[in-house]
Short mmCIF file of C-alpha atoms in Angstrom, two decimals:
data_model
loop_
_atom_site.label_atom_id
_atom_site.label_comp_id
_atom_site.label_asym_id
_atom_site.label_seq_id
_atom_site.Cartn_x
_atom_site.Cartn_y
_atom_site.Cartn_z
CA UNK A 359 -22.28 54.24 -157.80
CA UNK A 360 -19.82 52.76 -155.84
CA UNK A 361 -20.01 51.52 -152.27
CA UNK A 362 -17.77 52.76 -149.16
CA UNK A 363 -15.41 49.89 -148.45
CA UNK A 364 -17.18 46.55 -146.96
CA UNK A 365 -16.74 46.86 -143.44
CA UNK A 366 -14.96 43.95 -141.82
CA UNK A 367 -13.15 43.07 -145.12
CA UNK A 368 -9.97 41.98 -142.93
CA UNK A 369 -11.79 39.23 -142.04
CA UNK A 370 -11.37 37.51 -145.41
CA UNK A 371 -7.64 37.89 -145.45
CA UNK A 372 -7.08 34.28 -143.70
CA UNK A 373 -4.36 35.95 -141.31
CA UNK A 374 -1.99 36.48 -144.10
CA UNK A 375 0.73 39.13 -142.65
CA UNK A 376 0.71 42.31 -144.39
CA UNK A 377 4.49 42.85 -145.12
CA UNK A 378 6.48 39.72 -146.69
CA UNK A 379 10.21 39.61 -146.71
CA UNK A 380 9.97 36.56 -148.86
CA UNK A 381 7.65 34.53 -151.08
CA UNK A 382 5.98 32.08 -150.31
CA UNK A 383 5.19 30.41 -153.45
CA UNK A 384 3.19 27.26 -152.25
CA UNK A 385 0.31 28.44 -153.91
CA UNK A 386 -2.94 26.52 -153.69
CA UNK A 387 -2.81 23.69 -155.93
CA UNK A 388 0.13 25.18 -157.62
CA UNK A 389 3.39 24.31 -155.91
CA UNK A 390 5.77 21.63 -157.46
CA UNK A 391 9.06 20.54 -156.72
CA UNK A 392 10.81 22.80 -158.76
CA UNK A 393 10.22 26.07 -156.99
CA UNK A 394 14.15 27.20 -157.16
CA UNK A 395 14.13 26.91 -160.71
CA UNK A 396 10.96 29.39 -161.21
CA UNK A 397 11.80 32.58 -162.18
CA UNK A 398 11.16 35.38 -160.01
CA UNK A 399 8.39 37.22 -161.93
CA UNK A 400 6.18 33.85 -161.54
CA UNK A 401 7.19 33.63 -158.45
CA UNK A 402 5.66 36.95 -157.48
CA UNK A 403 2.69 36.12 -160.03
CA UNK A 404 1.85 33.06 -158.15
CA UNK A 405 1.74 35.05 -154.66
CA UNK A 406 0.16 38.06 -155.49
CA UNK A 407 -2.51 35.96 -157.21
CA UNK A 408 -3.25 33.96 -154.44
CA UNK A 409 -3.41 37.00 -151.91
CA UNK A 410 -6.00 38.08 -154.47
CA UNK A 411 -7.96 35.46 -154.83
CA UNK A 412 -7.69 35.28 -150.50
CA UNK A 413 -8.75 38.92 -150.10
CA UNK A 414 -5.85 40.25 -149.18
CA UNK A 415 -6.69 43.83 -151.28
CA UNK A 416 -9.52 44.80 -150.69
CA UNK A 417 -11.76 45.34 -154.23
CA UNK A 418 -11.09 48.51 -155.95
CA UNK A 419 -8.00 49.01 -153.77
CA UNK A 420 -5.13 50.60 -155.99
CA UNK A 421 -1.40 48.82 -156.41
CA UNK A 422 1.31 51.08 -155.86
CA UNK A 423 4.74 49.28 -157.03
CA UNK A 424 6.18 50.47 -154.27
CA UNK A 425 4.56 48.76 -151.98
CA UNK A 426 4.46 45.78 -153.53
CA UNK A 427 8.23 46.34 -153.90
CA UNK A 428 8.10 45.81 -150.16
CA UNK A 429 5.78 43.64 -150.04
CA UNK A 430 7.02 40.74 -151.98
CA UNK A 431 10.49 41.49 -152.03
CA UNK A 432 11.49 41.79 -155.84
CA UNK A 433 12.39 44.82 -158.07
CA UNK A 434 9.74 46.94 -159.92
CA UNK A 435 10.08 44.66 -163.29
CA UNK A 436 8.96 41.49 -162.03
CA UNK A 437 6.28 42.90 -160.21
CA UNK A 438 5.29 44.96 -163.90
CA UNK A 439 4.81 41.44 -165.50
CA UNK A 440 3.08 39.73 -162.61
CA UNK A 441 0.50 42.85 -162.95
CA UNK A 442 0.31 42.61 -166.90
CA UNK A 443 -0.36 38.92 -166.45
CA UNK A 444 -3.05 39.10 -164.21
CA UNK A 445 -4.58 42.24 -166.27
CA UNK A 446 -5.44 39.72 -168.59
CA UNK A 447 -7.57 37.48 -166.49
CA UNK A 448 -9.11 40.60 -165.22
CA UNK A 449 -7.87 40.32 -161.89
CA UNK A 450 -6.61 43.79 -161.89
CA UNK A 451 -7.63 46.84 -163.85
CA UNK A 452 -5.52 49.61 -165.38
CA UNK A 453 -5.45 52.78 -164.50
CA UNK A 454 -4.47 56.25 -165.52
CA UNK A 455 -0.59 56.64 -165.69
CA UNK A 456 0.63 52.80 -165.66
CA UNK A 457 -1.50 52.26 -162.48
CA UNK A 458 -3.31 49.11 -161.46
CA UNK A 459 -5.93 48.51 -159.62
CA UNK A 460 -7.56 45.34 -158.19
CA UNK A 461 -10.98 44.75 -159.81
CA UNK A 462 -13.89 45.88 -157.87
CA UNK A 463 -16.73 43.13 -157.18
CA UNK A 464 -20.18 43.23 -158.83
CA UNK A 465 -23.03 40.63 -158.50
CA UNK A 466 -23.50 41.33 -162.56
CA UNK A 467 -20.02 40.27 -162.96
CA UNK A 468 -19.87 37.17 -160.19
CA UNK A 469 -23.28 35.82 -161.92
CA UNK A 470 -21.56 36.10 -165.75
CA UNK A 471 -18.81 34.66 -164.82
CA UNK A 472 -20.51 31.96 -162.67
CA UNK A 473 -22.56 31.14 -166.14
CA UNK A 474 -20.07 31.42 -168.25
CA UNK A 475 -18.34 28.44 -166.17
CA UNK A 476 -21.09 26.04 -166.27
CA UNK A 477 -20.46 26.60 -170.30
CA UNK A 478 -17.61 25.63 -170.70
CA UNK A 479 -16.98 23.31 -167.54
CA UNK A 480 -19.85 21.38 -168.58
CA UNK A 481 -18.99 20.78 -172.03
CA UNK A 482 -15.72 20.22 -170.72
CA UNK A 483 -17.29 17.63 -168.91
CA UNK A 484 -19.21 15.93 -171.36
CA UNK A 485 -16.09 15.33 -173.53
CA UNK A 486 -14.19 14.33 -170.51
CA UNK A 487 -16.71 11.22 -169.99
CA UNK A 488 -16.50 10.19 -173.28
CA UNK A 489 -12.71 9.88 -173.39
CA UNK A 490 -13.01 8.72 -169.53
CA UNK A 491 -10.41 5.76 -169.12
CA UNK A 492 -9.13 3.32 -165.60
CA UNK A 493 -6.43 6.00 -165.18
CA UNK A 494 -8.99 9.05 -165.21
CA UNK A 495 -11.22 7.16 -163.01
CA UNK A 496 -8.12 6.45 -160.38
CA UNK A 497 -7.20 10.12 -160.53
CA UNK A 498 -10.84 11.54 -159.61
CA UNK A 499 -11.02 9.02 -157.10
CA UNK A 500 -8.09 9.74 -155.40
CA UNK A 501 -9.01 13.79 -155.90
CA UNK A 502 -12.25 13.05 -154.08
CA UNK A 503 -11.00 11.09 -150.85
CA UNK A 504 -8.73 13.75 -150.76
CA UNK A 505 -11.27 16.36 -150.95
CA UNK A 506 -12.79 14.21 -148.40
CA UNK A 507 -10.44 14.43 -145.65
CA UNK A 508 -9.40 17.93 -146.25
CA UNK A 509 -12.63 19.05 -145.05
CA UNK A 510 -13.18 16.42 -142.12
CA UNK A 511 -9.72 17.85 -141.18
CA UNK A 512 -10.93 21.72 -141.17
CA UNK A 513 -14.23 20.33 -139.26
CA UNK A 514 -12.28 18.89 -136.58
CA UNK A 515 -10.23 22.35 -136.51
CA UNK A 516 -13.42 24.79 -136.16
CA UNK A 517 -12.77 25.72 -132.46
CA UNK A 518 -8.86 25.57 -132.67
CA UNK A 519 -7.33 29.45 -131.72
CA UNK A 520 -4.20 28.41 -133.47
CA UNK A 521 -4.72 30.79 -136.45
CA UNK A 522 -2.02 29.64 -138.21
CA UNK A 523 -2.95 25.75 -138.38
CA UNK A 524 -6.74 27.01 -139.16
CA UNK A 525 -5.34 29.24 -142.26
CA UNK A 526 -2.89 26.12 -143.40
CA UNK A 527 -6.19 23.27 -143.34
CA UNK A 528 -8.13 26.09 -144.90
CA UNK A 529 -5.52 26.55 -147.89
CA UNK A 530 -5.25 22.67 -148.23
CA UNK A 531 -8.77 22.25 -148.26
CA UNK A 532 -9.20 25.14 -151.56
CA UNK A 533 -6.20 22.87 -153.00
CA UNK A 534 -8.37 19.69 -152.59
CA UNK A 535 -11.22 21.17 -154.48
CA UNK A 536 -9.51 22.36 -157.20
CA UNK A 537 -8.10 19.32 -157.80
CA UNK A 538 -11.57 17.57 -157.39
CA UNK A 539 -13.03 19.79 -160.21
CA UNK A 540 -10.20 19.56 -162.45
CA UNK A 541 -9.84 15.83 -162.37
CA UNK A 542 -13.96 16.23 -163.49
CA UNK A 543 -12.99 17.27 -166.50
CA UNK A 544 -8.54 16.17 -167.00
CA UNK A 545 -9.86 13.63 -169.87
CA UNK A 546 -11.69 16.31 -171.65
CA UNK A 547 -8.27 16.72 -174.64
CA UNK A 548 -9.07 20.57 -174.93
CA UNK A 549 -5.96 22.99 -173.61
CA UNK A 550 -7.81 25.43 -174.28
CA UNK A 551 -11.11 24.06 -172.24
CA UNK A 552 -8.87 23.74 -169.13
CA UNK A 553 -7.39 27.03 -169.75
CA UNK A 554 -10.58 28.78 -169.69
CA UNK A 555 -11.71 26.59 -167.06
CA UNK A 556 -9.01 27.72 -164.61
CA UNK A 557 -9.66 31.49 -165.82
CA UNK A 558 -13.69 31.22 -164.68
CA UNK A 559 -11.84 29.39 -161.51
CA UNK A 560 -10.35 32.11 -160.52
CA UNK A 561 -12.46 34.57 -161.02
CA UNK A 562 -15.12 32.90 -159.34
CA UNK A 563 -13.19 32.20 -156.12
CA UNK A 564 -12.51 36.07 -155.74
CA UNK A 565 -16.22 36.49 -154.63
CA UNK A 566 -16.31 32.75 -152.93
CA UNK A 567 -13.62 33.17 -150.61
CA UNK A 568 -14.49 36.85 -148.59
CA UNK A 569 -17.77 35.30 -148.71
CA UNK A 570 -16.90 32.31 -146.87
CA UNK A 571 -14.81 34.31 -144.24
CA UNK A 572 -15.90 34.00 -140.99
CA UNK A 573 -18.42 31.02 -141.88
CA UNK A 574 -18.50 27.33 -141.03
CA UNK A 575 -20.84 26.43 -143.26
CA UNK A 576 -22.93 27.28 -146.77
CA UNK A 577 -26.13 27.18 -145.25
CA UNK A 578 -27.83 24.33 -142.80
CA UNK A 579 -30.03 23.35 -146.16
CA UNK A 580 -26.85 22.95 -148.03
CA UNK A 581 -24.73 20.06 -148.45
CA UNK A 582 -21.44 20.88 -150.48
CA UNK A 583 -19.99 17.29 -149.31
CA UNK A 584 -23.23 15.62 -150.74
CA UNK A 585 -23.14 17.75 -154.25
CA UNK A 586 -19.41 16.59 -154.68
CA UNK A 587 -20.42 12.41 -154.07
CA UNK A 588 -23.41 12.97 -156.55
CA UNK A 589 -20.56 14.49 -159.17
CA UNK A 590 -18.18 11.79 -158.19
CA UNK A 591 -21.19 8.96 -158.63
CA UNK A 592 -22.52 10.32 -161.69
CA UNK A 593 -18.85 10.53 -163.19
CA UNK A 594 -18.02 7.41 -162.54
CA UNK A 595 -20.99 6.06 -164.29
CA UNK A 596 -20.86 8.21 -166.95
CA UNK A 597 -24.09 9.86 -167.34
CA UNK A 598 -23.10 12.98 -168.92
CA UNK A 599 -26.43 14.80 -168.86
CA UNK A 600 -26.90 14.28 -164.85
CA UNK A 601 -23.22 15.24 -164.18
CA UNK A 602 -23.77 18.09 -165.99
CA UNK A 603 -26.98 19.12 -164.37
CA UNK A 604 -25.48 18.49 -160.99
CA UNK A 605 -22.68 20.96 -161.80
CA UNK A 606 -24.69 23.56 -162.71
CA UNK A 607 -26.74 22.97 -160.31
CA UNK A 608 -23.31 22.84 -157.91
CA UNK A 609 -22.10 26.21 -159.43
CA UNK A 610 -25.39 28.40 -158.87
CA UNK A 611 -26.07 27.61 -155.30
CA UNK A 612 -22.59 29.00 -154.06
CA UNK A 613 -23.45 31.97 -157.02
CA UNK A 614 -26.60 32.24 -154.62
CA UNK A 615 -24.87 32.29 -151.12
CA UNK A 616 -21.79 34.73 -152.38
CA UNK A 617 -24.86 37.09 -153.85
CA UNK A 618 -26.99 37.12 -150.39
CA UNK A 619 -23.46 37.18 -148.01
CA UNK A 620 -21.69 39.92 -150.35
CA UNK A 621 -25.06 41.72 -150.26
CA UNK A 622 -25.27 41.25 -146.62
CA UNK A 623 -21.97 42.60 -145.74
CA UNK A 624 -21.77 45.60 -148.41
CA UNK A 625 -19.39 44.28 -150.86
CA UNK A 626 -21.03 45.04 -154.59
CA UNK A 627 -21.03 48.32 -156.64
CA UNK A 628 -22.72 48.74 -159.62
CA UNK A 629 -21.23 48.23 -163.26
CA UNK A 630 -24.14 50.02 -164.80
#
């Protein structure tokens, strides 16, 4: 049976305004210099996935073209293919009469997905340290300091009332650790490895992030900074079997906190 909205869902929306007059397509870890040349259905894709992913829509909450027609600024058929694309990585649902839907959250669904990841992420990983070469090594070394001071920059932000610089280190911080985790595994040769790797990404960070609204912190027994320099360490040296335990280990503790904070605050229904 399905829940009554989560109270306080706002609160996961990281301030983003709720009418657009035009896109902003810097996407977390997806911009590129090229933006004029994208066409305008990606360019709503990219958007509308990202207020997704933020918790912009609340789960469950239904997608009326029209107002998404206003929302992002484009006509109905761009905004048709955005939805069919993100149908099929079950971001949205479909619904009776060409409806969509965004896809409710369950803690059945958050833990297969969060298994399903350490699958394929950690074979992923075990072929990316065997082809691991100087110019793999330079790139996940770089992706970590960045990581690095992306969060010491949020830190130093935690009492800051400007909204709008706290939502902007925020957004460069998710950027920082996607690019950590996919340098982990860049040297793995498998498109279609990293393809379902960025799938399971983003289907895990649509239960991480409202669960992270309104916190500082995983838990005071937690240290996310710590897990990431054991990865890095164990990477570098190439021990496949600890970097691989560490990940998993990495991926079910924050499949623990989003269950007990989600819990907490209302969010699941039941897929039964």
């Amino acid at each position: 049976m399905s829940r009554k909205p989560a109270k306080g869902f706002e609160g996961a929306r990281l301030e983003s305004p709720p009418m657009r007059k035009r896109l902003d397509v810097a996407a977390s870890g997806e911009a590129s210099n090229d933006v004029q040349d994208m066409s305008l259905s990606e360019q709503v894709y990219r958007q509308l996935r990202r207020d997704i992913l933020n918790g912009v829509f609340a789960p469950g909450q239904s997608l009326r073209l029209e107002m998404l027609r206003q929302q992002y600024g484009s006509s109905f058929s761009p905004i048709r293919e955005a939805l069919n694309r993100l149908l099929s990585e079950r971001l949205v649902l479909s619904t009776t009469a060409r409806g969509f839907r965004i896809s409710p959250l369950s803690a059945e669904e958050m833990w297969d997905a969060c298994e399903t990841r350490i699958l394929i992420d950690c074979e992923a990983l075990r072929r990316s340290l065997g082809n691991a070469d100087d110019s793999w090594e330079a790139r996940l070394v770089g992706a970590y300091h960045a990581l690095t001071l992306a969060a010491q920059r949020v830190a130093a932000q935690t009492a800051s009332t400007d909204a709008g610089l706290r939502t902007d280190l925020h957004e460069a911080l998710e950027a920082r650790h996607l690019d950590f985790h996919q340098a982990l595994i860049a040297a793995c040769r498998s498109p279609w490895l990293i393809g379902l790797s960025s799938q399971l990404y983003a289907q895990t960070e649509r239960y991480r992030r409202p669960a992270r609204a309104g916190t500082t912190a995983y838990s005071s027994q937690r240290s996310v900074d710590e897990e990431h320099r054991q990865l890095l360490d164990a990477a570098l040296s190439r021990d496949a079997v600890r970097a691989g335990v560490l990940l998993a280990e990495h991926y079910r503790r924050t499949a623990q906190f989003i269950e007990a904070v989600l819990s907490d605050k209302g969010y699941w229904v039941s897929v039964a």
